[in-house]
PDB file of C-alpha atoms in Angstrom:
ATOM      1  CA  UNK A1112      -0.001   0.005   0.000  1.00  0.00           C
ATOM      2  CA  UNK A1113       1.260   3.440  -0.819  1.00  0.00           C
ATOM      3  CA  UNK A1114       1.475   6.085   1.874  1.00  0.00           C
ATOM      4  CA  UNK A1115      -0.161   8.624  -0.386  1.00  0.00           C
ATOM      5  CA  UNK A1116      -3.420   6.624  -0.093  1.00  0.00           C
ATOM      6  CA  UNK A1117      -3.298   7.103   3.667  1.00  0.00           C
ATOM      7  CA  UNK A1118      -2.474  10.771   3.267  1.00  0.00           C
ATOM      8  CA  UNK A1119      -5.426  11.178   0.894  1.00  0.00           C
ATOM      9  CA  UNK A1120      -7.654   9.324   3.362  1.00  0.00           C
ATOM     10  CA  UNK A1121      -6.579  11.614   6.215  1.00  0.00           C
ATOM     11  CA  UNK A1122      -7.321  14.701   4.148  1.00  0.00           C
ATOM     12  CA  UNK A1123     -10.692  13.366   3.017  1.00  0.00           C
ATOM     13  CA  UNK A1124     -11.839  12.500   6.513  1.00  0.00           C
ATOM     14  CA  UNK A1125     -10.815  15.867   7.884  1.00  0.00           C
ATOM     15  CA  UNK A1126     -12.392  17.848   5.014  1.00  0.00           C
ATOM     16  CA  UNK A1127     -15.601  15.801   4.931  1.00  0.00           C
ATOM     17  CA  UNK A1128     -16.138  15.951   8.701  1.00  0.00           C
ATOM     18  CA  UNK A1129     -15.644  19.719   8.612  1.00  0.00           C
ATOM     19  CA  UNK A1130     -18.141  20.017   5.762  1.00  0.00           C
ATOM     20  CA  UNK A1131     -20.720  17.748   7.454  1.00  0.00           C
ATOM     21  CA  UNK A1132     -20.547  19.450  10.862  1.00  0.00           C
ATOM     22  CA  UNK A1133     -19.482  23.010  10.069  1.00  0.00           C
ATOM     23  CA  UNK A1134     -16.930  22.655  12.891  1.00  0.00           C
ATOM     24  CA  UNK A1135     -13.165  22.584  12.972  1.00  0.00           C
ATOM     25  CA  UNK A1136     -12.322  18.870  13.031  1.00  0.00           C
ATOM     26  CA  UNK A1137      -8.669  17.791  13.028  1.00  0.00           C
ATOM     27  CA  UNK A1138      -7.384  14.369  12.009  1.00  0.00           C
ATOM     28  CA  UNK A1139      -3.808  14.156  13.281  1.00  0.00           C
ATOM     29  CA  UNK A1140      -3.223  10.563  12.180  1.00  0.00           C
ATOM     30  CA  UNK A1141      -4.631   7.620  10.231  1.00  0.00           C
ATOM     31  CA  UNK A1142      -3.214   4.138  10.405  1.00  0.00           C
ATOM     32  CA  UNK A1143      -3.628   0.522   9.426  1.00  0.00           C
ATOM     33  CA  UNK A1144      -3.386  -1.797  12.413  1.00  0.00           C
ATOM     34  CA  UNK A1145      -3.044  -5.460  13.407  1.00  0.00           C
ATOM     35  CA  UNK A1146      -3.909  -6.465  16.984  1.00  0.00           C
ATOM     36  CA  UNK A1147      -2.510  -9.299  19.079  1.00  0.00           C
ATOM     37  CA  UNK A1148      -5.963 -10.940  19.187  1.00  0.00           C
ATOM     38  CA  UNK A1149      -6.105 -11.187  15.391  1.00  0.00           C
ATOM     39  CA  UNK A1150      -8.248  -8.160  14.528  1.00  0.00           C
ATOM     40  CA  UNK A1151      -7.031  -5.725  11.879  1.00  0.00           C
ATOM     41  CA  UNK A1152      -8.286  -2.494  10.445  1.00  0.00           C
ATOM     42  CA  UNK A1153      -8.137   1.216   9.765  1.00  0.00           C
ATOM     43  CA  UNK A1154      -8.162   3.949  12.435  1.00  0.00           C
ATOM     44  CA  UNK A1155      -8.454   7.712  12.133  1.00  0.00           C
ATOM     45  CA  UNK A1156      -7.623   9.717  15.261  1.00  0.00           C
ATOM     46  CA  UNK A1157     -10.125  12.555  15.580  1.00  0.00           C
ATOM     47  CA  UNK A1158     -10.238  15.883  17.452  1.00  0.00           C
ATOM     48  CA  UNK A1159     -13.215  18.227  17.459  1.00  0.00           C
ATOM     49  CA  UNK A1160     -16.008  15.754  16.664  1.00  0.00           C
ATOM     50  CA  UNK A1161     -18.724  15.037  19.221  1.00  0.00           C
ATOM     51  CA  UNK A1162     -20.759  11.857  19.635  1.00  0.00           C
ATOM     52  CA  UNK A1163     -23.892  13.786  18.668  1.00  0.00           C
ATOM     53  CA  UNK A1164     -22.227  14.730  15.344  1.00  0.00           C
ATOM     54  CA  UNK A1165     -21.327  11.100  14.705  1.00  0.00           C
ATOM     55  CA  UNK A1166     -24.949  10.056  15.452  1.00  0.00           C
ATOM     56  CA  UNK A1167     -26.456  12.716  13.180  1.00  0.00           C
ATOM     57  CA  UNK A1168     -24.018  12.145  10.297  1.00  0.00           C
ATOM     58  CA  UNK A1169     -23.480   8.386  10.739  1.00  0.00           C
ATOM     59  CA  UNK A1170     -24.662   7.542   7.198  1.00  0.00           C
ATOM     60  CA  UNK A1171     -22.294  10.113   5.654  1.00  0.00           C
ATOM     61  CA  UNK A1172     -19.402   9.021   7.850  1.00  0.00           C
ATOM     62  CA  UNK A1173     -20.002   5.348   7.056  1.00  0.00           C
ATOM     63  CA  UNK A1174     -20.156   6.030   3.324  1.00  0.00           C
ATOM     64  CA  UNK A1175     -16.939   8.070   3.508  1.00  0.00           C
ATOM     65  CA  UNK A1176     -15.096   5.358   5.479  1.00  0.00           C
ATOM     66  CA  UNK A1177     -16.321   2.575   3.155  1.00  0.00           C
ATOM     67  CA  UNK A1178     -15.075   4.538   0.127  1.00  0.00           C
ATOM     68  CA  UNK A1179     -11.663   4.886   1.755  1.00  0.00           C
ATOM     69  CA  UNK A1180     -11.619   1.176   2.568  1.00  0.00           C
ATOM     70  CA  UNK A1181     -12.379   0.356  -1.038  1.00  0.00           C
ATOM     71  CA  UNK A1182      -9.461   2.562  -2.171  1.00  0.00           C
ATOM     72  CA  UNK A1183      -7.054   0.770   0.170  1.00  0.00           C
ATOM     73  CA  UNK A1184      -8.605  -2.646  -0.597  1.00  0.00           C
ATOM     74  CA  UNK A1185      -9.622  -3.505   2.955  1.00  0.00           C
ATOM     75  CA  UNK A1186     -12.740  -5.435   4.026  1.00  0.00           C
ATOM     76  CA  UNK A1187     -14.099  -4.986   7.564  1.00  0.00           C
ATOM     77  CA  UNK A1188     -16.885  -6.300   9.803  1.00  0.00           C
ATOM     78  CA  UNK A1189     -17.695  -3.122  11.751  1.00  0.00           C
ATOM     79  CA  UNK A1190     -17.279   0.657  11.582  1.00  0.00           C
ATOM     80  CA  UNK A1191     -17.525   2.597  14.822  1.00  0.00           C
ATOM     81  CA  UNK A1192     -16.766   5.849  16.583  1.00  0.00           C
ATOM     82  CA  UNK A1193     -14.991   5.681  19.930  1.00  0.00           C
ATOM     83  CA  UNK A1194     -15.417   8.453  22.450  1.00  0.00           C
ATOM     84  CA  UNK A1195     -13.138   9.419  25.294  1.00  0.00           C
ATOM     85  CA  UNK A1196     -14.762   7.763  28.352  1.00  0.00           C
ATOM     86  CA  UNK A1197     -16.827  10.196  30.391  1.00  0.00           C
ATOM     87  CA  UNK A1198     -17.011  12.780  27.619  1.00  0.00           C
ATOM     88  CA  UNK A1199     -18.954  13.367  24.427  1.00  0.00           C
ATOM     89  CA  UNK A1200     -15.781  13.764  22.334  1.00  0.00           C
ATOM     90  CA  UNK A1201     -15.041  11.265  19.579  1.00  0.00           C
ATOM     91  CA  UNK A1202     -11.355  10.347  19.586  1.00  0.00           C
ATOM     92  CA  UNK A1203     -11.354   7.811  16.790  1.00  0.00           C
ATOM     93  CA  UNK A1204     -13.189   6.376  13.808  1.00  0.00           C
ATOM     94  CA  UNK A1205     -12.375   2.710  13.381  1.00  0.00           C
ATOM     95  CA  UNK A1206     -13.110   0.168  10.672  1.00  0.00           C
ATOM     96  CA  UNK A1207     -12.226  -3.286  11.911  1.00  0.00           C
ATOM     97  CA  UNK A1208     -12.047  -6.853  10.669  1.00  0.00           C
ATOM     98  CA  UNK A1209     -12.887  -8.814  13.795  1.00  0.00           C
ATOM     99  CA  UNK A1210     -11.225 -12.013  15.054  1.00  0.00           C
ATOM    100  CA  UNK A1211     -13.526 -14.810  16.278  1.00  0.00           C
ATOM    101  CA  UNK A1212     -13.255 -13.765  19.922  1.00  0.00           C
ATOM    102  CA  UNK A1213     -14.036 -10.101  19.197  1.00  0.00           C
ATOM    103  CA  UNK A1214     -16.933 -11.052  16.912  1.00  0.00           C
ATOM    104  CA  UNK A1215     -18.671 -12.348  20.048  1.00  0.00           C
ATOM    105  CA  UNK A1216     -17.832  -9.195  22.016  1.00  0.00           C
ATOM    106  CA  UNK A1217     -19.079  -6.876  19.255  1.00  0.00           C
ATOM    107  CA  UNK A1218     -22.234  -8.856  18.404  1.00  0.00           C
ATOM    108  CA  UNK A1219     -24.496  -6.976  20.849  1.00  0.00           C
ATOM    109  CA  UNK A1220     -26.258  -3.707  20.058  1.00  0.00           C
ATOM    110  CA  UNK A1221     -23.900  -1.729  22.280  1.00  0.00           C
ATOM    111  CA  UNK A1222     -20.658  -3.663  22.736  1.00  0.00           C
ATOM    112  CA  UNK A1223     -19.002  -1.086  25.052  1.00  0.00           C
ATOM    113  CA  UNK A1224     -20.131   2.215  26.527  1.00  0.00           C
ATOM    114  CA  UNK A1225     -17.386   4.139  24.718  1.00  0.00           C
ATOM    115  CA  UNK A1226     -18.382   2.868  21.253  1.00  0.00           C
ATOM    116  CA  UNK A1227     -21.034   4.122  18.847  1.00  0.00           C
ATOM    117  CA  UNK A1228     -21.521   1.499  16.129  1.00  0.00           C
ATOM    118  CA  UNK A1229     -21.974   3.205  12.730  1.00  0.00           C
ATOM    119  CA  UNK A1230     -22.133   0.119  10.479  1.00  0.00           C
ATOM    120  CA  UNK A1231     -21.950  -3.659  10.804  1.00  0.00           C
ATOM    121  CA  UNK A1232     -21.198  -6.407   8.337  1.00  0.00           C
ATOM    122  CA  UNK A1233     -23.963  -8.837   7.442  1.00  0.00           C
ATOM    123  CA  UNK A1234     -22.486 -11.672   9.537  1.00  0.00           C
ATOM    124  CA  UNK A1235     -22.701  -9.565  12.710  1.00  0.00           C
ATOM    125  CA  UNK A1236     -26.248  -8.389  11.984  1.00  0.00           C
ATOM    126  CA  UNK A1237     -27.401 -12.032  11.801  1.00  0.00           C
ATOM    127  CA  UNK A1238     -26.085 -12.714  15.299  1.00  0.00           C
ATOM    128  CA  UNK A1239     -27.973  -9.853  16.982  1.00  0.00           C
TER     129      UNK A1239
END
């Protein structure tokens, strides 16, 4: 994968979130990750986006993330916003291919209190 694709993704997320919300949203970093449990995915660190914004614009955010995933040829099971615990500030947008253990953890409607699920793959929807 070329780094310019990640740079373009970072710019697109920042610009689109600013256009959706009318607020200054900063994306300091985007990354591809692999976890010890077996999950992998794409993460955009976010500053200036609130949970309410993510709820209101979840369809636009999901469409934007899925377009980026297509460009970087990545398939995922779930797209979610993660807030800083105890606040309404979103600190990350994550698209994640789940390992078998985490598929069970994320199969409920609200897997964790700090996560707002924006989109799920068909396999996860069947298990709810």
